[in-house]
PDB file of N, CA and C in Angstrom:
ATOM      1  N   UNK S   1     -15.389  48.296 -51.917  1.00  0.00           N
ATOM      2  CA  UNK S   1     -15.519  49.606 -52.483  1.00  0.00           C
ATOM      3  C   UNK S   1     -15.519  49.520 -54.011  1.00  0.00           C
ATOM      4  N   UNK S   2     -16.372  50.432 -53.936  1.00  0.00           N
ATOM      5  CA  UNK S   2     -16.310  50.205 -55.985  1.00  0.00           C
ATOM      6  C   UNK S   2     -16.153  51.620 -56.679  1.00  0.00           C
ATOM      7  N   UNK S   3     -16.248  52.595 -55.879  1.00  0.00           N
ATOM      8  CA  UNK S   3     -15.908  54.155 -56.318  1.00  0.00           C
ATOM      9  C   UNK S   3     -14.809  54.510 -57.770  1.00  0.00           C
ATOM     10  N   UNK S   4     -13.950  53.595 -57.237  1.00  0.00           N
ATOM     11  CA  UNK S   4     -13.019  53.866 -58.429  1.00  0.00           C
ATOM     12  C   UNK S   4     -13.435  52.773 -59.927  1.00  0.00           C
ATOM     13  N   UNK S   5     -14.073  52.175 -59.776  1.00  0.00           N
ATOM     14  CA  UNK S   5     -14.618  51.475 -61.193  1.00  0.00           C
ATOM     15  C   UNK S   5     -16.136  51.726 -61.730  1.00  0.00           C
ATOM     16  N   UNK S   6     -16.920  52.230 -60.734  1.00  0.00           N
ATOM     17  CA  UNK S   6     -18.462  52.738 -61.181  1.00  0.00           C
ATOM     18  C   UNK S   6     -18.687  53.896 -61.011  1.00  0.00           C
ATOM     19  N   UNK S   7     -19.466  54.411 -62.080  1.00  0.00           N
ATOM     20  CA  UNK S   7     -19.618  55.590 -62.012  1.00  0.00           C
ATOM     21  C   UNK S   7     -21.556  56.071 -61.614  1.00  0.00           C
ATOM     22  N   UNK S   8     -21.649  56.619 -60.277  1.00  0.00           N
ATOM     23  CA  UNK S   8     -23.312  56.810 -59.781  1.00  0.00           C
ATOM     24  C   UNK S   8     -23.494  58.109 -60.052  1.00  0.00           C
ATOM     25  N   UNK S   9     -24.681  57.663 -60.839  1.00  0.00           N
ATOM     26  CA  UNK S   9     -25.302  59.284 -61.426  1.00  0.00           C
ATOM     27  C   UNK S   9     -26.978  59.865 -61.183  1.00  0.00           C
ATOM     28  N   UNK S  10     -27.538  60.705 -60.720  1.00  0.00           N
ATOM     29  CA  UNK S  10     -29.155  60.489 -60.180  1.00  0.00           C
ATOM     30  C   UNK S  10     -29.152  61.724 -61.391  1.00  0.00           C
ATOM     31  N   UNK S  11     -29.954  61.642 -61.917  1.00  0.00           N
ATOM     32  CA  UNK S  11     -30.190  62.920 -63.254  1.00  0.00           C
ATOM     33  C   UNK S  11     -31.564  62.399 -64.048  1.00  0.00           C
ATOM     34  N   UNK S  12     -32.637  63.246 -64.606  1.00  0.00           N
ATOM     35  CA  UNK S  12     -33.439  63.175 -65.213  1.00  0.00           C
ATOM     36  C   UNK S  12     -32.689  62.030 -67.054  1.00  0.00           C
ATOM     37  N   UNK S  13     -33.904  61.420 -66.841  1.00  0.00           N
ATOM     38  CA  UNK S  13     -33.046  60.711 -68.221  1.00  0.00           C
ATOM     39  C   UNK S  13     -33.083  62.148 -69.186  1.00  0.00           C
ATOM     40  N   UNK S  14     -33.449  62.868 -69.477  1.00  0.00           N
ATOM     41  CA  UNK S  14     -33.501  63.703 -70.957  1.00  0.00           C
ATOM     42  C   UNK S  14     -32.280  64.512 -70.315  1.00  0.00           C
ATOM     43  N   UNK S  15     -31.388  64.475 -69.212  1.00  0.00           N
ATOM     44  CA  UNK S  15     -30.063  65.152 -68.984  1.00  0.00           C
ATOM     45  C   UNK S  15     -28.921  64.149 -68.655  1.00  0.00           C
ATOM     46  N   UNK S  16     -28.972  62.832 -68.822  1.00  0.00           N
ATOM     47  CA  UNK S  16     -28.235  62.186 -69.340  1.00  0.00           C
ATOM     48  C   UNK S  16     -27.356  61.995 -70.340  1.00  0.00           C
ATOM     49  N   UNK S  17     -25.916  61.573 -70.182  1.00  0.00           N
ATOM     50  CA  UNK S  17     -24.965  62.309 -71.269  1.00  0.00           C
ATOM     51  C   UNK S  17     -24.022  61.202 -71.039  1.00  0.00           C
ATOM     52  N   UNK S  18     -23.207  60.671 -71.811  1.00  0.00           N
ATOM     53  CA  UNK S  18     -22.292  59.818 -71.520  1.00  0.00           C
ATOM     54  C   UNK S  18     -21.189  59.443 -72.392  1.00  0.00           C
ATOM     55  N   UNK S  19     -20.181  59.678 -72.413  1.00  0.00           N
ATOM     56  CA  UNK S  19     -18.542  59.216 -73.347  1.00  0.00           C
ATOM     57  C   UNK S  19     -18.317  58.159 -73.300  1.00  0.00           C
ATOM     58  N   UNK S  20     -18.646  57.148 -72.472  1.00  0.00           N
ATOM     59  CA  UNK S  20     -18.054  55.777 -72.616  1.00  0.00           C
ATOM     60  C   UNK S  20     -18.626  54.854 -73.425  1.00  0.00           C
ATOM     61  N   UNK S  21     -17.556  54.295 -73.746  1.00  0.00           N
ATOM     62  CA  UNK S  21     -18.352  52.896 -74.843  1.00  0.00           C
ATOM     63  C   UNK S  21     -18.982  52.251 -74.569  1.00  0.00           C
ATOM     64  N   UNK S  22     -19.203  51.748 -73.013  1.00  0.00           N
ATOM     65  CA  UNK S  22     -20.037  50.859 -72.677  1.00  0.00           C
ATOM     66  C   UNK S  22     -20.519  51.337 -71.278  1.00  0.00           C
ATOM     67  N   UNK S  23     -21.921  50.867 -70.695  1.00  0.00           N
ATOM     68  CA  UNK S  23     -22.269  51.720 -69.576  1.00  0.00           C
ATOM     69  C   UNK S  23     -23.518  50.483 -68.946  1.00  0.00           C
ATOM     70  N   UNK S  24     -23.682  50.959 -67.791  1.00  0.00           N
ATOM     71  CA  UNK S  24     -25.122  50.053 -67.886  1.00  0.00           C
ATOM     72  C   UNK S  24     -26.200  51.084 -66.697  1.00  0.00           C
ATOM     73  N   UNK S  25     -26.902  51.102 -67.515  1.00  0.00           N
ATOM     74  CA  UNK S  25     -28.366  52.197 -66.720  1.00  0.00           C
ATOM     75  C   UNK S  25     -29.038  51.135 -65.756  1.00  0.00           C
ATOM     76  N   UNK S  26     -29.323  51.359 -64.171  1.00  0.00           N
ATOM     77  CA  UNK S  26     -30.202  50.745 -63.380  1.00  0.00           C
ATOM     78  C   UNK S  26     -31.232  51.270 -63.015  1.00  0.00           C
ATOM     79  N   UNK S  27     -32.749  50.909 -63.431  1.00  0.00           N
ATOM     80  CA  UNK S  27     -33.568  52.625 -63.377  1.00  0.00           C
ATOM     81  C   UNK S  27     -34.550  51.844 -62.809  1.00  0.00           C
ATOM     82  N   UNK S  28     -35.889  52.954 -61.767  1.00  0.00           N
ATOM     83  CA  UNK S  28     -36.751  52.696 -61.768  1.00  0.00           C
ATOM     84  C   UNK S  28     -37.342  53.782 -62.140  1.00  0.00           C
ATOM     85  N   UNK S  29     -37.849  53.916 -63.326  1.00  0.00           N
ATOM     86  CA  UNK S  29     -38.464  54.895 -62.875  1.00  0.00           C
ATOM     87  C   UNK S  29     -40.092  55.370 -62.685  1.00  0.00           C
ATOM     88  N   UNK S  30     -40.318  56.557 -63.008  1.00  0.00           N
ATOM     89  CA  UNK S  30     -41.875  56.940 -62.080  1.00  0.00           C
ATOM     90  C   UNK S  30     -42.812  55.993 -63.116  1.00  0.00           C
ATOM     91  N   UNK S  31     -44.005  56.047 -62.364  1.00  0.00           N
ATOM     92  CA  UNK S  31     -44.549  55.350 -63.303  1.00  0.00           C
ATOM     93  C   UNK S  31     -46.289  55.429 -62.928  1.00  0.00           C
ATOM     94  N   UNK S  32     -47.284  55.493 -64.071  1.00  0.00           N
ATOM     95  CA  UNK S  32     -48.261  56.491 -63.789  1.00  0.00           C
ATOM     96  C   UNK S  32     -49.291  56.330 -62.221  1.00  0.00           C
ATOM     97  N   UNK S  33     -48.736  55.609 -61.696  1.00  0.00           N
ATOM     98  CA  UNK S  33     -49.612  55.056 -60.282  1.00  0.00           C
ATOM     99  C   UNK S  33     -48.926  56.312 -59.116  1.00  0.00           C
ATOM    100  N   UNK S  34     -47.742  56.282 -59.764  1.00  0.00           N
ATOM    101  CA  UNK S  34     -46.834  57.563 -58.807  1.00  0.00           C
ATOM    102  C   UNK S  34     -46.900  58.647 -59.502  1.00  0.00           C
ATOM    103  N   UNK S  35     -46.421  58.867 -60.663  1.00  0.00           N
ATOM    104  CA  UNK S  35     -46.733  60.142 -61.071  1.00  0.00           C
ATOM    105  C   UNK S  35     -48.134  60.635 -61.428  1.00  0.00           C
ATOM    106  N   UNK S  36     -49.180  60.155 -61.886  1.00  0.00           N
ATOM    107  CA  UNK S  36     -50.727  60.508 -62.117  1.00  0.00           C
ATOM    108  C   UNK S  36     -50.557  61.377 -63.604  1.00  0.00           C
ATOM    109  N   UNK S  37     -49.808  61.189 -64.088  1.00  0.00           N
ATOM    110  CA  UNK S  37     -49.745  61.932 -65.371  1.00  0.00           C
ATOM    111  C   UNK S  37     -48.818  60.617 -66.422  1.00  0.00           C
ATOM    112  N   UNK S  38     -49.434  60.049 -67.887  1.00  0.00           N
ATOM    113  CA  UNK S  38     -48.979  59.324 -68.485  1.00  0.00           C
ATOM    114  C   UNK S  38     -48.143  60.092 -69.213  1.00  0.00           C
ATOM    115  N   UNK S  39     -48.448  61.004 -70.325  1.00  0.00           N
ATOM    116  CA  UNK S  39     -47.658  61.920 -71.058  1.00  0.00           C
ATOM    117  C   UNK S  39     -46.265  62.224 -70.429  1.00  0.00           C
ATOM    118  N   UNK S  40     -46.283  62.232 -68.948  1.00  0.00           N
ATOM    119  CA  UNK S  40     -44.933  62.398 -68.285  1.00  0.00           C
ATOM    120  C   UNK S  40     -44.177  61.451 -68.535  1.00  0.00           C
ATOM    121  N   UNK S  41     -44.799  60.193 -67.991  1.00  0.00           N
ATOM    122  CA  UNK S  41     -44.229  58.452 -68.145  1.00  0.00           C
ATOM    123  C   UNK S  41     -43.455  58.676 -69.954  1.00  0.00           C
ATOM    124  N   UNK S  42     -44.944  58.969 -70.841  1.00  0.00           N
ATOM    125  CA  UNK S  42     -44.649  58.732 -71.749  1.00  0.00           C
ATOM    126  C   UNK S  42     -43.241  59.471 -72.750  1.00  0.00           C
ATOM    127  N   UNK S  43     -42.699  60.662 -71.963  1.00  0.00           N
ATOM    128  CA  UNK S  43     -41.653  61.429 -72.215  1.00  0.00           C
ATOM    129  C   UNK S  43     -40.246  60.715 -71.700  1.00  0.00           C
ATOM    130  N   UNK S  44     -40.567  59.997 -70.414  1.00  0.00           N
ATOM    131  CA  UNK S  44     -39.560  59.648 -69.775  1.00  0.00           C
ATOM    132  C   UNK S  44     -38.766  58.195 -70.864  1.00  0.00           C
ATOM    133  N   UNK S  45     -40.147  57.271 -71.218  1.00  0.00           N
ATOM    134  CA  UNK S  45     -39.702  56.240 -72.215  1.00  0.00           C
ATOM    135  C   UNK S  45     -39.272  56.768 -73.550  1.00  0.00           C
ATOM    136  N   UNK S  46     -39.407  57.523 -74.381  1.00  0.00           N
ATOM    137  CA  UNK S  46     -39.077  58.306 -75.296  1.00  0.00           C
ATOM    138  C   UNK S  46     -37.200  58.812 -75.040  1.00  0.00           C
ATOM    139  N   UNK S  47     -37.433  59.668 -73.851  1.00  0.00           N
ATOM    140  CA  UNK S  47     -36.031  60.045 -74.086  1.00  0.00           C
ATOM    141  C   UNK S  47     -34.866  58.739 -73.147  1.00  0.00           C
ATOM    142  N   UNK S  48     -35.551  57.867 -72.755  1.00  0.00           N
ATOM    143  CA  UNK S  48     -34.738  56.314 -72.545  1.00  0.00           C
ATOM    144  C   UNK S  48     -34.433  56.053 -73.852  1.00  0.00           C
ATOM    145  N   UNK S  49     -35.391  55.507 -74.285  1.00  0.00           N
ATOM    146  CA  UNK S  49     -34.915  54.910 -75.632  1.00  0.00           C
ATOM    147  C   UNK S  49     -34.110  55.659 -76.966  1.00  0.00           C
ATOM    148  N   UNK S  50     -34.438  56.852 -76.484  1.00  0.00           N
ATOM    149  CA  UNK S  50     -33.287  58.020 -77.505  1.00  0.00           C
ATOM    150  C   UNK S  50     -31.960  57.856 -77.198  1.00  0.00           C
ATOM    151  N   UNK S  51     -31.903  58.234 -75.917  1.00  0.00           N
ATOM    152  CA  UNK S  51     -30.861  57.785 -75.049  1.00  0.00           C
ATOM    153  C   UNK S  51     -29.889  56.542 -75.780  1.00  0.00           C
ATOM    154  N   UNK S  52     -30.489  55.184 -75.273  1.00  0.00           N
ATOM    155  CA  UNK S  52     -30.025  53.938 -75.629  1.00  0.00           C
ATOM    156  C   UNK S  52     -29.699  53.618 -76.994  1.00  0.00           C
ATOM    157  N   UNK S  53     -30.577  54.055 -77.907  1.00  0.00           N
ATOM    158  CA  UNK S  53     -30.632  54.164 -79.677  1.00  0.00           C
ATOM    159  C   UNK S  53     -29.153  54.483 -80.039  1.00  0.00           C
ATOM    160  N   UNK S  54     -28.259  55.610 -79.088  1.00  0.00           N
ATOM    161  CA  UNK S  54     -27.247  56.160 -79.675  1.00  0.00           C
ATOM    162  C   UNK S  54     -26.650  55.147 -78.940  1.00  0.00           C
ATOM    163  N   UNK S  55     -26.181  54.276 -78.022  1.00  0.00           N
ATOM    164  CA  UNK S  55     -25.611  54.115 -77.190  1.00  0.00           C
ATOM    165  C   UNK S  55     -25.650  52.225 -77.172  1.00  0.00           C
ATOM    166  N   UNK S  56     -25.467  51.611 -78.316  1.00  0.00           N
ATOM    167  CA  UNK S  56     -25.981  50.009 -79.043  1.00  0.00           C
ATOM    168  C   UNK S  56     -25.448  49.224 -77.697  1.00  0.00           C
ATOM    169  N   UNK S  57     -23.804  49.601 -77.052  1.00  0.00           N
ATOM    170  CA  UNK S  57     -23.269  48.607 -76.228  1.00  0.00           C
ATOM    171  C   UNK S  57     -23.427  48.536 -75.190  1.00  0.00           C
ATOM    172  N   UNK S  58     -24.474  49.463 -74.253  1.00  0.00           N
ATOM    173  CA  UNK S  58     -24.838  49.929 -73.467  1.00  0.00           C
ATOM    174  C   UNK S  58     -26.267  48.918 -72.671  1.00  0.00           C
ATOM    175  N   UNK S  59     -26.169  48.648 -71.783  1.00  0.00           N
ATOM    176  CA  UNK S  59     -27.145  47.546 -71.091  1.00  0.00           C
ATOM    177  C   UNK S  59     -28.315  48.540 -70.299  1.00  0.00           C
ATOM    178  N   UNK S  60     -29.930  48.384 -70.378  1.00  0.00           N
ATOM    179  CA  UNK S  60     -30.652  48.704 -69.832  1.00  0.00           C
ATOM    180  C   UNK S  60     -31.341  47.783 -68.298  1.00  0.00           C
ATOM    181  N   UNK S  61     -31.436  47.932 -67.433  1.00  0.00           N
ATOM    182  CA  UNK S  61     -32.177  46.934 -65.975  1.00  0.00           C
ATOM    183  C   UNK S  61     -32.753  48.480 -65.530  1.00  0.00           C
ATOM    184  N   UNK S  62     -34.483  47.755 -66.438  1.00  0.00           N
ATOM    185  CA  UNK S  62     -35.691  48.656 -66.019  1.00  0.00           C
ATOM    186  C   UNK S  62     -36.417  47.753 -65.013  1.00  0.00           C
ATOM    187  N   UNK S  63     -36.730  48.810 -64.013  1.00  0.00           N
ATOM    188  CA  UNK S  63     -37.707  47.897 -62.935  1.00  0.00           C
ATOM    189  C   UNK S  63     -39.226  48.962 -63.440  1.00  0.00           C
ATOM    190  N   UNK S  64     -40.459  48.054 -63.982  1.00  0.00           N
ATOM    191  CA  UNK S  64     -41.472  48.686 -63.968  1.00  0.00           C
ATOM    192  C   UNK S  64     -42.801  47.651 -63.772  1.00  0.00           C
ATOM    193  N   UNK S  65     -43.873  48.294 -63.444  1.00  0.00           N
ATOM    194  CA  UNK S  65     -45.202  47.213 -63.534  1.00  0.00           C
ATOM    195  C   UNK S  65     -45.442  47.474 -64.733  1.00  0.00           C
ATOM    196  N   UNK S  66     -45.432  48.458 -65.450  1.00  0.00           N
ATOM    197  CA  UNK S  66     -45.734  48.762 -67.048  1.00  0.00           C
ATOM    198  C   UNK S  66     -45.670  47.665 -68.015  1.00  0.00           C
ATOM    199  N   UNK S  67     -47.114  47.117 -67.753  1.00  0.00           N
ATOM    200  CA  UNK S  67     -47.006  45.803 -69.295  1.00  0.00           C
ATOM    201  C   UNK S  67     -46.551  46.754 -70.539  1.00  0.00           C
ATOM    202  N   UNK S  68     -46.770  47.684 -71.080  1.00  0.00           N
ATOM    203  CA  UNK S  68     -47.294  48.342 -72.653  1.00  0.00           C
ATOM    204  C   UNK S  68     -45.318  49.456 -72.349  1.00  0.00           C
ATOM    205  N   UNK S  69     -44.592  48.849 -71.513  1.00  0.00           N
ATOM    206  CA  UNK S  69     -43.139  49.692 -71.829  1.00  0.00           C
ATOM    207  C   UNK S  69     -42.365  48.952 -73.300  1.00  0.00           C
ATOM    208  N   UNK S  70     -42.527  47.320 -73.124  1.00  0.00           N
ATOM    209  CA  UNK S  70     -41.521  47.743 -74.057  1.00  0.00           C
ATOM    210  C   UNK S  70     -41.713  48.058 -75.764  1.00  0.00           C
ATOM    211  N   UNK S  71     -43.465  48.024 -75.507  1.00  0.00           N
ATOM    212  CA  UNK S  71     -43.909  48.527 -77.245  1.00  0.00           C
ATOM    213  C   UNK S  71     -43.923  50.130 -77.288  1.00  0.00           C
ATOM    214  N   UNK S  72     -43.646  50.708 -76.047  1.00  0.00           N
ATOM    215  CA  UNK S  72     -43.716  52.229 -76.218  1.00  0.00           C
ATOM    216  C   UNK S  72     -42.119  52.062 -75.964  1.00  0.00           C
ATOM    217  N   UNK S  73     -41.303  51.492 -75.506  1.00  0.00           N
ATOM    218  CA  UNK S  73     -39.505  51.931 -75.381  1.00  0.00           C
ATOM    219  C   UNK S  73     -39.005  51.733 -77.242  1.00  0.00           C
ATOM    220  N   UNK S  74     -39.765  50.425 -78.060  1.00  0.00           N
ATOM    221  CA  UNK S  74     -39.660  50.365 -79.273  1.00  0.00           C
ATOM    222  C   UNK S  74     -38.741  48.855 -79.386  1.00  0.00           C
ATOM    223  N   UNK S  75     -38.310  48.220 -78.477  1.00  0.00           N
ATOM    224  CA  UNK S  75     -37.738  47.015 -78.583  1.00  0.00           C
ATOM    225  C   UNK S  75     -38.170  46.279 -77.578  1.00  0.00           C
ATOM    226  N   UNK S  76     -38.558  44.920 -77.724  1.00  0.00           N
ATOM    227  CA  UNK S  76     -38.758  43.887 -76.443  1.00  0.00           C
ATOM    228  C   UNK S  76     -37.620  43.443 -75.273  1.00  0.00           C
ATOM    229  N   UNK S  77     -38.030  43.264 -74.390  1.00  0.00           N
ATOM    230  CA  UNK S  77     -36.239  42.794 -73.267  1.00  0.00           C
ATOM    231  C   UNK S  77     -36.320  41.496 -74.072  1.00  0.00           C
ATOM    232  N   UNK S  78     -34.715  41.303 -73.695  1.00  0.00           N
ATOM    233  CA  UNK S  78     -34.409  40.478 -73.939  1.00  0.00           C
ATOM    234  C   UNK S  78     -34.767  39.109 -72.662  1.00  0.00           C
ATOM    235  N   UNK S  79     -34.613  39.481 -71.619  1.00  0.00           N
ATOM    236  CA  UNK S  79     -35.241  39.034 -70.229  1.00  0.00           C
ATOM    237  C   UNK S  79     -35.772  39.319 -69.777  1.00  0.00           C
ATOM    238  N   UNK S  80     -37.035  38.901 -68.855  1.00  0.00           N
ATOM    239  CA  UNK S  80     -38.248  39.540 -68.111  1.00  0.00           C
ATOM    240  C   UNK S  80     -38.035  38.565 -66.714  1.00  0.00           C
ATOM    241  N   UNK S  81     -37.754  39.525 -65.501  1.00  0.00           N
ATOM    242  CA  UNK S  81     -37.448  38.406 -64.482  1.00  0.00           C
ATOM    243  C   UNK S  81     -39.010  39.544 -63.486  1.00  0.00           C
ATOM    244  N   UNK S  82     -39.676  38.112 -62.763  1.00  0.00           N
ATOM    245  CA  UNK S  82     -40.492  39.189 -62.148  1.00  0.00           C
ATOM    246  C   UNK S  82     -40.130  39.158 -60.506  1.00  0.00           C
ATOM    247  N   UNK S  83     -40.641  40.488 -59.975  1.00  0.00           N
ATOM    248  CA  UNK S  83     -39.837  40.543 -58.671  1.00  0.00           C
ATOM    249  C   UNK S  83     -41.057  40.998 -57.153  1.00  0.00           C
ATOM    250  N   UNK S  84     -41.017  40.114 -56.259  1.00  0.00           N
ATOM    251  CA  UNK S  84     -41.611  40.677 -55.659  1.00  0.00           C
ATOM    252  C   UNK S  84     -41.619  41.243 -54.216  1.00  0.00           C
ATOM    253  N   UNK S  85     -42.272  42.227 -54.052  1.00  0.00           N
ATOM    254  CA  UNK S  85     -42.090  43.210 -52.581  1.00  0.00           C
ATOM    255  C   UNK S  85     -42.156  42.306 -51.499  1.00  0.00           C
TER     256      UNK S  85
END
């Protein structure tokens, strides 16, 4: 059981909110093959990386096919592991 040490949250990233010093985001999220709209995608990476900008100690694990995320998130991973179905 891990209830009492992790905290699970399902929320749009732009309603994401967080007090702790340190956190770690596990995301997949939509991405334009599922959603059919980029400008959407492209809102969702925007308010990630707004998000994270405030938040330095904080760990990101993005699952995406998106070659062109991490020049639109604004920083490169530090690791790229690839995964398959």
């Amino acid at each position: 059981m891990v209830e009492d040490c992790i905290s699970f949250r399902v929320a749009p990233v732009n309603e994401l909110d967080a007090k702790e010093a340190y956190g770690v985001i596990v995301t997949n999220p939509p991405y334009a093959q599922r959603i059919g709209h980029q400008s959407h995608l492209n809102n969702i990476y925007r308010d990630l990386a707004s998000f994270m900008a405030k938040r330095p100690t904080w760990s990101l694990f993005l699952i995406t096919p998106d070659p062109s995320f991490e020049s639109r998130f604004g920083r490169a991973a530090d690791r790229r592991r690839k995964l398959y179905n």
